[in-house]
Coordinates of N, CA and C in Angstrom, one line a residue:
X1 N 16.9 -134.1 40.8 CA 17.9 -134.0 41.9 C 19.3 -133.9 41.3
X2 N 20.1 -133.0 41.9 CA 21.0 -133.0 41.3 C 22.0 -132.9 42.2
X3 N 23.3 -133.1 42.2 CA 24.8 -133.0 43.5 C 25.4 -131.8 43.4
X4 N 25.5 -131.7 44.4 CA 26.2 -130.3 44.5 C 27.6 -130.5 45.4
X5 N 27.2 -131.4 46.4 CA 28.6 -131.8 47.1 C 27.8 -131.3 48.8
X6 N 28.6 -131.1 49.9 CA 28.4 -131.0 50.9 C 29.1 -129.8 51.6
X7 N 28.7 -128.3 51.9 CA 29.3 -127.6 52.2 C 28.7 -127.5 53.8
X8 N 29.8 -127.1 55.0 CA 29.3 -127.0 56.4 C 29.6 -125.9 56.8
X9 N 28.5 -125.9 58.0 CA 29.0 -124.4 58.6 C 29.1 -124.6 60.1
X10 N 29.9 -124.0 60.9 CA 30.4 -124.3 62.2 C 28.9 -123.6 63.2
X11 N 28.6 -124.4 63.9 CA 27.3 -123.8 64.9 C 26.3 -123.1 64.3
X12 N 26.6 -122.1 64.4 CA 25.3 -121.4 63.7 C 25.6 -120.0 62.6
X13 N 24.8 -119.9 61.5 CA 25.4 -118.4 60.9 C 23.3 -118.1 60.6
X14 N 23.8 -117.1 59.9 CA 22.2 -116.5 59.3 C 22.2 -117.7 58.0
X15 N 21.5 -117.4 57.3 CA 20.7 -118.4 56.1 C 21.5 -118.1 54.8
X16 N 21.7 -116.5 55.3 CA 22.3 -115.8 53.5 C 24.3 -116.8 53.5
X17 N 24.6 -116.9 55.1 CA 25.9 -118.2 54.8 C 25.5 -119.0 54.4
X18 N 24.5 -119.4 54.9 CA 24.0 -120.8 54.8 C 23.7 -121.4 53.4
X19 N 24.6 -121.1 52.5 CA 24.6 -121.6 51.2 C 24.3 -123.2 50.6
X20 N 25.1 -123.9 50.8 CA 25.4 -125.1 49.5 C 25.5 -126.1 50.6
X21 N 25.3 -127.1 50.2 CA 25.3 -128.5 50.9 C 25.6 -129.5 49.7
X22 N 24.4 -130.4 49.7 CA 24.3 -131.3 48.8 C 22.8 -131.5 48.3
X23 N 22.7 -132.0 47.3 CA 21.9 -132.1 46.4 C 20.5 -131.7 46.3
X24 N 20.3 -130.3 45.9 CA 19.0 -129.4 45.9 C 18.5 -129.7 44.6
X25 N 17.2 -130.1 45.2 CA 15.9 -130.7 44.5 C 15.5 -129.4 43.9
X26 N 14.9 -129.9 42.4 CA 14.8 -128.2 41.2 C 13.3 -129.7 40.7
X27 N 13.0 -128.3 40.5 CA 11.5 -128.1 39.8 C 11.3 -127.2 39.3
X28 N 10.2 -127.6 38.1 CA 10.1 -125.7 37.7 C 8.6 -125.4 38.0
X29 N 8.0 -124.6 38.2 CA 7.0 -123.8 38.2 C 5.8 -123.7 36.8
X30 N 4.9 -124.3 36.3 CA 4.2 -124.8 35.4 C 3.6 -123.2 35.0
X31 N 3.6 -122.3 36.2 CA 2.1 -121.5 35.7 C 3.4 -120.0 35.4
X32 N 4.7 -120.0 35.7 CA 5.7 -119.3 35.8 C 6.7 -119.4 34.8
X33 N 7.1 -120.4 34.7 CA 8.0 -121.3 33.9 C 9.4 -121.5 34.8
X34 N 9.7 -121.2 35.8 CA 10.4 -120.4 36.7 C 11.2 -121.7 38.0
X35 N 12.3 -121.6 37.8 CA 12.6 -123.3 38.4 C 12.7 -122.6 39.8
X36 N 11.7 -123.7 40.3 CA 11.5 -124.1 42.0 C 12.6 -124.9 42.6
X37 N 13.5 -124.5 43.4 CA 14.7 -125.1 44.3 C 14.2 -125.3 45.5
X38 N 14.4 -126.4 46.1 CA 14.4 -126.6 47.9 C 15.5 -127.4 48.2
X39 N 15.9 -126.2 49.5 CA 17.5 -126.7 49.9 C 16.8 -127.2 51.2
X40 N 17.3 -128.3 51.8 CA 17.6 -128.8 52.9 C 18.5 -128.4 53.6
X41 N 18.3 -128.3 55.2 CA 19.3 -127.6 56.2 C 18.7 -128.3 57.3
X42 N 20.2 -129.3 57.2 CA 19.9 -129.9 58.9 C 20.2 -129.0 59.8
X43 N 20.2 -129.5 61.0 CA 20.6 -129.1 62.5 C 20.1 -129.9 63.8
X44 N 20.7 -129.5 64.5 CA 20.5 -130.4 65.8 C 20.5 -129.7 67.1
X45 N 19.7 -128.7 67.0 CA 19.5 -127.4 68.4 C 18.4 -127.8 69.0
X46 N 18.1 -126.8 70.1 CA 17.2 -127.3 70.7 C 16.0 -126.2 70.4
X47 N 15.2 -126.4 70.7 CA 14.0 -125.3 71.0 C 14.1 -123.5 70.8
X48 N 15.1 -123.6 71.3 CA 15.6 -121.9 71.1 C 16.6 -122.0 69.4
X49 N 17.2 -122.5 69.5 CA 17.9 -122.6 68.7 C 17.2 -122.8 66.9
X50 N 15.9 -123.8 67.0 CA 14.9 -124.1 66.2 C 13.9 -122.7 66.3
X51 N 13.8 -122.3 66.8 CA 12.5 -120.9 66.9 C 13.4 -120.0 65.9
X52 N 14.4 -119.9 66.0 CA 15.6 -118.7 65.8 C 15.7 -119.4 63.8
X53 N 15.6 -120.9 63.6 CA 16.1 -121.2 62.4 C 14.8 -120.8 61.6
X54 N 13.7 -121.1 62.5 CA 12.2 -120.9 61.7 C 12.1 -119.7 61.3
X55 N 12.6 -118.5 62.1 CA 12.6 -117.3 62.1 C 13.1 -116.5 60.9
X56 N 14.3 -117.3 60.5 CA 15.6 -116.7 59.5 C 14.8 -117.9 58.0
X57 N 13.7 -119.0 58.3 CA 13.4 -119.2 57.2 C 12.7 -118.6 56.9
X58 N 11.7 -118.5 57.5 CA 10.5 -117.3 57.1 C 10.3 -116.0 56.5
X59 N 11.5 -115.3 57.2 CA 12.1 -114.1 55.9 C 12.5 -114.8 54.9
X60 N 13.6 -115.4 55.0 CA 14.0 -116.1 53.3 C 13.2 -116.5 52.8
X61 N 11.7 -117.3 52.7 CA 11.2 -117.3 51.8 C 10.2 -116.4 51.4
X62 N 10.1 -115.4 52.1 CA 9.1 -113.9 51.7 C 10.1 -113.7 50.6
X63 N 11.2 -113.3 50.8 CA 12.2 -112.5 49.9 C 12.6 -113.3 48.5
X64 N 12.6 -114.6 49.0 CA 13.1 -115.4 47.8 C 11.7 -116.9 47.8
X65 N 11.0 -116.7 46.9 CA 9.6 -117.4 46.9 C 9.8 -118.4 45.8
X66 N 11.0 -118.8 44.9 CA 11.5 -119.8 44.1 C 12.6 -120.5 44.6
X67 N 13.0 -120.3 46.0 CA 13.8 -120.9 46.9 C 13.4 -121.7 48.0
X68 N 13.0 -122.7 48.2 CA 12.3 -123.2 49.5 C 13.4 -123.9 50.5
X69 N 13.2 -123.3 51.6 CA 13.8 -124.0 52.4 C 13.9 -124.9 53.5
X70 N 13.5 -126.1 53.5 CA 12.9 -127.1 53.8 C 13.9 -127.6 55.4
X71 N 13.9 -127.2 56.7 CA 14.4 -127.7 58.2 C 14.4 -128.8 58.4
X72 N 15.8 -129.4 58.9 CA 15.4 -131.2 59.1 C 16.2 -130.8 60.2
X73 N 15.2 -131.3 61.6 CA 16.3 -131.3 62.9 C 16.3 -133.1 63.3
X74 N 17.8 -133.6 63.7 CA 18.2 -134.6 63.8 C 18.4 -134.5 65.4
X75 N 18.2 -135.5 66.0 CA 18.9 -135.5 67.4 C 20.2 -135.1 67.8
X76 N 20.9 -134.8 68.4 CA 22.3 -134.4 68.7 C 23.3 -135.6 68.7
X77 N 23.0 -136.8 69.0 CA 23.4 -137.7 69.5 C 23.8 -139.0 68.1
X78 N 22.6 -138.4 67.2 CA 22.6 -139.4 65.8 C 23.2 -138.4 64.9
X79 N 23.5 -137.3 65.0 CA 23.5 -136.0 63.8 C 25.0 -136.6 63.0
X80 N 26.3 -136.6 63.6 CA 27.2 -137.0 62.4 C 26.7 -138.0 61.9
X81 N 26.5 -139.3 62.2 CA 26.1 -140.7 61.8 C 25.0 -140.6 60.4
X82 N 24.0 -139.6 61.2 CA 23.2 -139.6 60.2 C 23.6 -138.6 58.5
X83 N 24.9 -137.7 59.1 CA 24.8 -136.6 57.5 C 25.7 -138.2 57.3
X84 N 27.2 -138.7 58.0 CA 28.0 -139.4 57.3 C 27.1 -140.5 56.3
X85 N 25.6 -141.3 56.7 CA 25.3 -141.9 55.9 C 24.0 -141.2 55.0
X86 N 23.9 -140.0 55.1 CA 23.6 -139.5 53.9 C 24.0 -139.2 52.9
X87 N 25.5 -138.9 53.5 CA 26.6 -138.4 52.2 C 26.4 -139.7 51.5
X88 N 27.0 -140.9 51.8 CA 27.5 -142.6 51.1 C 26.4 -142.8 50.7
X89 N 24.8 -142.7 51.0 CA 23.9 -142.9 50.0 C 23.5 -141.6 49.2
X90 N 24.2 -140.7 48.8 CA 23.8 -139.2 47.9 C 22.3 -139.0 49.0
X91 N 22.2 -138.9 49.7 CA 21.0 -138.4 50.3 C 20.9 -137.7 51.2
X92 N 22.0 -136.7 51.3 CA 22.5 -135.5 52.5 C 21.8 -134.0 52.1
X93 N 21.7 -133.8 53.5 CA 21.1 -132.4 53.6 C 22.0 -131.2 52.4
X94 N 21.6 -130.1 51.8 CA 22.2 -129.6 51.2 C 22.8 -128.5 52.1
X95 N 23.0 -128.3 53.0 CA 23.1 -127.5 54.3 C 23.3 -127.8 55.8
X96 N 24.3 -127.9 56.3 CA 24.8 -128.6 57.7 C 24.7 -127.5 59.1
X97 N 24.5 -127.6 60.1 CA 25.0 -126.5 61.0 C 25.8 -127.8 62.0
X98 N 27.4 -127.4 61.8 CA 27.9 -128.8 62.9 C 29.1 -128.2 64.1
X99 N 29.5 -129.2 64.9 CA 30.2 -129.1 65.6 C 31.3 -129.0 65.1
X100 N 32.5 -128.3 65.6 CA 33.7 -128.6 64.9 C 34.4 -130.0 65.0
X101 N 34.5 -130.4 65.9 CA 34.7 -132.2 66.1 C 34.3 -132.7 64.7
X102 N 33.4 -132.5 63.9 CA 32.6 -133.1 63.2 C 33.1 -133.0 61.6
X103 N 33.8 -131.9 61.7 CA 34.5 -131.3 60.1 C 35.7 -132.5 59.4
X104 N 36.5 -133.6 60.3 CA 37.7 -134.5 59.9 C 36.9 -135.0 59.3
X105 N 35.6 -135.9 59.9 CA 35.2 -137.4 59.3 C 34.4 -136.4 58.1
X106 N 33.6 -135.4 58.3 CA 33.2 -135.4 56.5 C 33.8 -135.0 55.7
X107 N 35.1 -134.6 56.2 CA 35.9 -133.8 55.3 C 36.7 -135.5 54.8
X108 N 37.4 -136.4 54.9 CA 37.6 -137.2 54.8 C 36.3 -138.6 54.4
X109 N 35.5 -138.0 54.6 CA 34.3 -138.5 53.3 C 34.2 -138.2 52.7
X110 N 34.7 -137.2 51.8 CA 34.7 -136.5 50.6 C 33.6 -135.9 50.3
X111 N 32.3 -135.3 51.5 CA 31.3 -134.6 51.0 C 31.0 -133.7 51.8
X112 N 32.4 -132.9 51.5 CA 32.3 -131.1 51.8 C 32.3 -130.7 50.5
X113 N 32.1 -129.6 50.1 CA 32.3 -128.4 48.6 C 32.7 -127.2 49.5
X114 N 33.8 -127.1 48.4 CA 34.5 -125.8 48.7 C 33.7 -124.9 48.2
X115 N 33.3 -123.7 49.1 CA 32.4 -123.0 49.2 C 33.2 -121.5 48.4
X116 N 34.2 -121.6 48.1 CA 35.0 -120.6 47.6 C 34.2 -119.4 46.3
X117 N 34.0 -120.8 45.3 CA 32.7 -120.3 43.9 C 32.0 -119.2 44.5
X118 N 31.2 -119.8 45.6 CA 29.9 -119.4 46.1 C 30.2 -117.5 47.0
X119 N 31.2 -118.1 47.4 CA 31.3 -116.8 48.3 C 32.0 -115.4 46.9
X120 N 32.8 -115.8 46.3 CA 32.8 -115.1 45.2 C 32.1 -114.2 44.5
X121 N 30.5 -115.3 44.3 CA 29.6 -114.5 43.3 C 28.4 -113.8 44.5
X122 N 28.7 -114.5 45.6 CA 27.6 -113.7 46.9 C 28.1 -111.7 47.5
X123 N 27.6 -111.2 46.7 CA 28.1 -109.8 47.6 C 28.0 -109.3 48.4
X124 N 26.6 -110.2 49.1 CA 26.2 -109.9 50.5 C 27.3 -110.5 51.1
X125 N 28.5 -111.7 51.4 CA 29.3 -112.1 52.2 C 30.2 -111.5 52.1
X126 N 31.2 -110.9 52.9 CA 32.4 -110.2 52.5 C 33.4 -111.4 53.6
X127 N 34.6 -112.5 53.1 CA 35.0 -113.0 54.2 C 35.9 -112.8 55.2
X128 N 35.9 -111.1 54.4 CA 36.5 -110.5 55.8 C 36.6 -110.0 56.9
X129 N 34.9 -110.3 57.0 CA 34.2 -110.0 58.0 C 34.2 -110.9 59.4
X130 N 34.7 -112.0 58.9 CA 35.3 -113.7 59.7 C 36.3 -113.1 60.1
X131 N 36.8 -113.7 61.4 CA 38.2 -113.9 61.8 C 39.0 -114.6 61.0
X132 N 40.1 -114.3 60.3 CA 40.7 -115.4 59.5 C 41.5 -116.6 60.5
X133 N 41.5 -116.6 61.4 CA 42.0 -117.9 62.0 C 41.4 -118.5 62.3
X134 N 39.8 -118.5 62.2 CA 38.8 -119.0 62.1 C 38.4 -120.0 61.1
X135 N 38.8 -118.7 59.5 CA 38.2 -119.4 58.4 C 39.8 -120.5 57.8
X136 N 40.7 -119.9 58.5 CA 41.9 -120.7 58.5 C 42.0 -121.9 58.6
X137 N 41.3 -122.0 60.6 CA 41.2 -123.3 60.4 C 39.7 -124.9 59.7
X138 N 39.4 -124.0 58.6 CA 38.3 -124.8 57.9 C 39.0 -124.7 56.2
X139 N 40.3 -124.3 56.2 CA 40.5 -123.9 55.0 C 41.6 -125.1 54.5
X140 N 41.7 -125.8 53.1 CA 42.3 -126.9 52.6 C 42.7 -126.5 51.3
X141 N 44.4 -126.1 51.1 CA 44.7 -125.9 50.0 C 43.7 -125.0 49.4
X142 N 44.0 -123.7 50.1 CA 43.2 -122.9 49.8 C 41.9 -122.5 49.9
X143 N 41.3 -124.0 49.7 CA 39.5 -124.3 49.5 C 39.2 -123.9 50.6
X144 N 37.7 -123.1 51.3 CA 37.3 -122.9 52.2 C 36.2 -123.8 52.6
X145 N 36.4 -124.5 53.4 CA 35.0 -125.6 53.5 C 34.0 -125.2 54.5
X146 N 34.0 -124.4 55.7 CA 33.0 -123.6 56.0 C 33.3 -122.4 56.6
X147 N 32.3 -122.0 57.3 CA 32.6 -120.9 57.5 C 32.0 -120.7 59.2
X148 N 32.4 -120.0 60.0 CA 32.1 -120.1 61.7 C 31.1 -119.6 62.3
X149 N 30.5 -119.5 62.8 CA 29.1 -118.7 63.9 C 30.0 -118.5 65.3
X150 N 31.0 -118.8 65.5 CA 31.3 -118.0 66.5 C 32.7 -118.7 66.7
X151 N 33.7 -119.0 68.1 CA 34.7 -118.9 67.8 C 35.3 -120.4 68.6
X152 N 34.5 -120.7 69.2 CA 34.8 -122.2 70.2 C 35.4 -123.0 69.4
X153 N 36.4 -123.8 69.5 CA 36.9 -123.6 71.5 C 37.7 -122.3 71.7
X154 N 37.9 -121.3 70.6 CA 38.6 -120.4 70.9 C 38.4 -119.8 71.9
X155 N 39.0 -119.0 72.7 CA 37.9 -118.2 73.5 C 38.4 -116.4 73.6
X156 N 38.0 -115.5 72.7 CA 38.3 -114.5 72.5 C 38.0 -113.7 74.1
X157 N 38.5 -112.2 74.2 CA 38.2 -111.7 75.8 C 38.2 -110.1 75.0
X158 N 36.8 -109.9 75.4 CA 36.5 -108.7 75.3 C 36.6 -107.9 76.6
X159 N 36.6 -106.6 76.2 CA 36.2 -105.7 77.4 C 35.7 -104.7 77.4
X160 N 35.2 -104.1 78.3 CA 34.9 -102.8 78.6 C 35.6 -101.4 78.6
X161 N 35.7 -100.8 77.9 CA 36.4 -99.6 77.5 C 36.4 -98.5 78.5
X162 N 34.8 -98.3 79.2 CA 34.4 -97.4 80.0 C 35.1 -98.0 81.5
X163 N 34.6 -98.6 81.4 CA 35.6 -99.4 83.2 C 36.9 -99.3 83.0
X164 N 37.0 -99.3 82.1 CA 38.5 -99.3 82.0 C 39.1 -97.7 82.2
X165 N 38.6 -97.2 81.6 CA 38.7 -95.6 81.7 C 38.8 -95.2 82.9
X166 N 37.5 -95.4 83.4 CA 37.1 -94.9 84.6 C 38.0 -95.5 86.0
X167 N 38.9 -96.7 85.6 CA 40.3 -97.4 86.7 C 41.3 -96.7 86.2
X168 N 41.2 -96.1 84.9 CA 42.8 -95.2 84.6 C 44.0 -96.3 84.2
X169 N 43.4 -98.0 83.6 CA 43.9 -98.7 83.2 C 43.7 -98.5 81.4
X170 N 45.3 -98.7 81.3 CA 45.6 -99.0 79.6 C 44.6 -100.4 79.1
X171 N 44.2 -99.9 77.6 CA 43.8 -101.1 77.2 C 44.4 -102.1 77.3
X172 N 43.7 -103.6 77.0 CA 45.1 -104.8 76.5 C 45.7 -104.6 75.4
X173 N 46.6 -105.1 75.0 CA 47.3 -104.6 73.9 C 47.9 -106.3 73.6
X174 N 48.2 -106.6 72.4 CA 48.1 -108.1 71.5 C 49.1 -108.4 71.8
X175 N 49.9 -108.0 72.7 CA 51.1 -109.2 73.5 C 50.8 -109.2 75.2
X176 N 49.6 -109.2 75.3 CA 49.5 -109.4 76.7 C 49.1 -110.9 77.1
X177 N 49.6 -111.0 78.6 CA 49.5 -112.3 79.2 C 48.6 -112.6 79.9
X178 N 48.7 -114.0 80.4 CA 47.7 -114.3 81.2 C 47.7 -113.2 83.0
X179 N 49.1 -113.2 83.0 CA 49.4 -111.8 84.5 C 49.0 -110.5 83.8
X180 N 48.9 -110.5 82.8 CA 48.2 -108.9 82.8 C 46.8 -108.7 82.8
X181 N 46.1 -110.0 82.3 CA 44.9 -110.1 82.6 C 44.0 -110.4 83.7
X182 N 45.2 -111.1 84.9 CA 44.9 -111.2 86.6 C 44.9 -109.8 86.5
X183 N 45.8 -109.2 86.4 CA 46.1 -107.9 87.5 C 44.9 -106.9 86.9
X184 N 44.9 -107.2 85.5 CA 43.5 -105.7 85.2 C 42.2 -106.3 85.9
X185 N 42.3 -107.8 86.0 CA 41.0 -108.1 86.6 C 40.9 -108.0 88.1
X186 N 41.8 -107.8 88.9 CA 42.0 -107.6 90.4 C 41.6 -106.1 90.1
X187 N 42.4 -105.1 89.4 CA 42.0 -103.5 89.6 C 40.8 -103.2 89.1
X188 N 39.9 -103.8 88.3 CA 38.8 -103.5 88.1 C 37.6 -104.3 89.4
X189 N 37.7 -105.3 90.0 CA 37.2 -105.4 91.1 C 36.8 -104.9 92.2
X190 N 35.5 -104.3 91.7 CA 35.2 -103.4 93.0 C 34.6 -103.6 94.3
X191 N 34.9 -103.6 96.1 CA 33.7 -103.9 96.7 C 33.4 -103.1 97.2
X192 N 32.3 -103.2 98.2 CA 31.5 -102.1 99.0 C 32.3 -102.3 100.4
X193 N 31.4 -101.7 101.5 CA 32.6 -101.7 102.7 C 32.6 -102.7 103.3
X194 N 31.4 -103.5 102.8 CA 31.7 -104.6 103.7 C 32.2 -105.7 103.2
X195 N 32.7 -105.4 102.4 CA 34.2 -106.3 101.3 C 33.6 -106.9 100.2
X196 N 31.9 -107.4 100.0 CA 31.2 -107.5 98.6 C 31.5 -107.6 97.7
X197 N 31.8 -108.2 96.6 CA 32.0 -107.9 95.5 C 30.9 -107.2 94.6
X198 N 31.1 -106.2 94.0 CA 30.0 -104.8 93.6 C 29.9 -105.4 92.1
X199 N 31.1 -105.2 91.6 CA 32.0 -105.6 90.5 C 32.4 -106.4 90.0
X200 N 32.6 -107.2 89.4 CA 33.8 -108.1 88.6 C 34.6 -108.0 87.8
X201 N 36.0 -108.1 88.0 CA 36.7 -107.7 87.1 C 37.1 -108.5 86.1
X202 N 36.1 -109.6 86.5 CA 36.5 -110.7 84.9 C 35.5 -111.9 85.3
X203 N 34.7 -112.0 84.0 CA 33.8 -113.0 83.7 C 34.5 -113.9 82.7
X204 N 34.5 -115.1 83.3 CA 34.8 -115.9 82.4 C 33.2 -116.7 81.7
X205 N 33.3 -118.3 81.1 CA 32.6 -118.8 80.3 C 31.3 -118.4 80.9
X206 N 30.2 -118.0 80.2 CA 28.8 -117.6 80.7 C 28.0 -118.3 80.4
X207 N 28.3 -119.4 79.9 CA 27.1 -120.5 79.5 C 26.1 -121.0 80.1

C-alpha cells in the first residue's frame, strides 16, 4: 500500500477523471509478472446514480484488466465524516465523488493531491474542456484539486436557438440581465385561444 494523497471530484465525472485519490493497493501478478492496482472510489448516490458507476466500472476493467476498480458507497449523511477519518487514519478512498460544501474541510486536512501531474500526462483530458470558473474555483496556487461534473450552485441558462428564430428574437448576448431574460421569456410564451400555456418561455431548476 502506498500514499498517493487525496484527489476529489465535484458530483459526478466518467472514471477516465476519476483519477487519483489516496492510497492504491499494488500487487503484482505471479503468472504475468505484471503489477495489479486497485483503486478505491467512494460515493454516496443513490440507485440510479450507483447503476451508472457500475456501468463506467465495467468498461474500465474490460479495457484496463491490471487496474481494478473496487466501489465503496457510504451513506450521504456519514460520507464527509467518514473520507475526513479516513484521511487521519491513511485509510481513504483513492477516489471521492463530493459535494462542494465538502472541498474546505478536506482541503484543510491536508488530503487533497493536486491533480495537475496527472492531468498533464492523461491525453484523453483536455482541461479545457471544463468551464474555467469552474476549475477556478477548486484551484490553490495554481494546484488543481478537482475537477467538476457539472456546474451547481452555478446555474448556467441555455437556450433554444430554433424558438428563438422562429419569435425573430436576438440571441442572449454576455451582458444581458435578469430584464432581458423576463422579456425573452414573456415573447417566447405561447398560448392557445383559450389563454393555455402551449409553451414556456422559461424553465427554471428541473430537478
Amino acid at each position: 500500500m502506498y500514499r498517493l494523497g487525496i484527489a476529489v471530484l465535484l458530483r459526478f465525472a466518467t472514471l477516465v477523471a476519476l483519477l487519483v485519490l489516496l492510497g492504491c493497493g499494488e500487487q503484482r501478478d505471479r503468472a504475468t509478472g505484471q503489477k495489479q492496482v486497485t483503486i478505491r472510489v467512494a460515493h454516496f448516490g443513490g440507485p440510479a446514480q450507483t447503476m451508472i458507476f457500475d456501468e463506467i466500472v465495467e468498461a474500465w476493467d474490460k479495457a484496463h484488466p491490471d487496474v481494478t476498480v473496487k466501489l465503496e458507497r457510504v451513506p450521504g449523511g456519514q460520507y464527509l465524516t467518514k473520507l475526513l477519518t479516513g484521511i487521519a487514519a491513511n485509510v481513504a478512498p483513492d477516489v471521492a465523488w463530493v459535494e462542494n460544501h465538502h472541498m474546505p474541510a478536506l482541503f484543510l486536512k491536508g488530503g487533497l493531491l493536486p491533480l495537475n501531474e496527472f492531468l498533464a500526462a492523461d491525453s484523453t483530458i483536455n482541461i479545457k474542456d471544463y468551464w474555467a470558473e469552474e476549475v477556478e474555483r477548486f484551484t490553490v496556487d495554481g494546484q488543481v484539486y478537482a475537477l467538476p461534473n457539472d456546474t451547481a450552485p452555478v446555474a448556467p441558462v441555455f437556450y433554444n436557438k430554433k424558438l428563438f428564430d422562429q419569435a425573430g428574437l436576438e440571441y442572449p448576448r454576455d451582458d444581458w440581465d435578469w430584464n432581458d431574460l423576463l422579456a425573452k421569456a414573456q415573447a417566447l410564451t405561447v398560448r392557445d385561444e383559450a389563454g393555455r400555456v402551449v409553451q414556456y418561455g422559461f424553465l427554471g431548476w428541473a430537478w
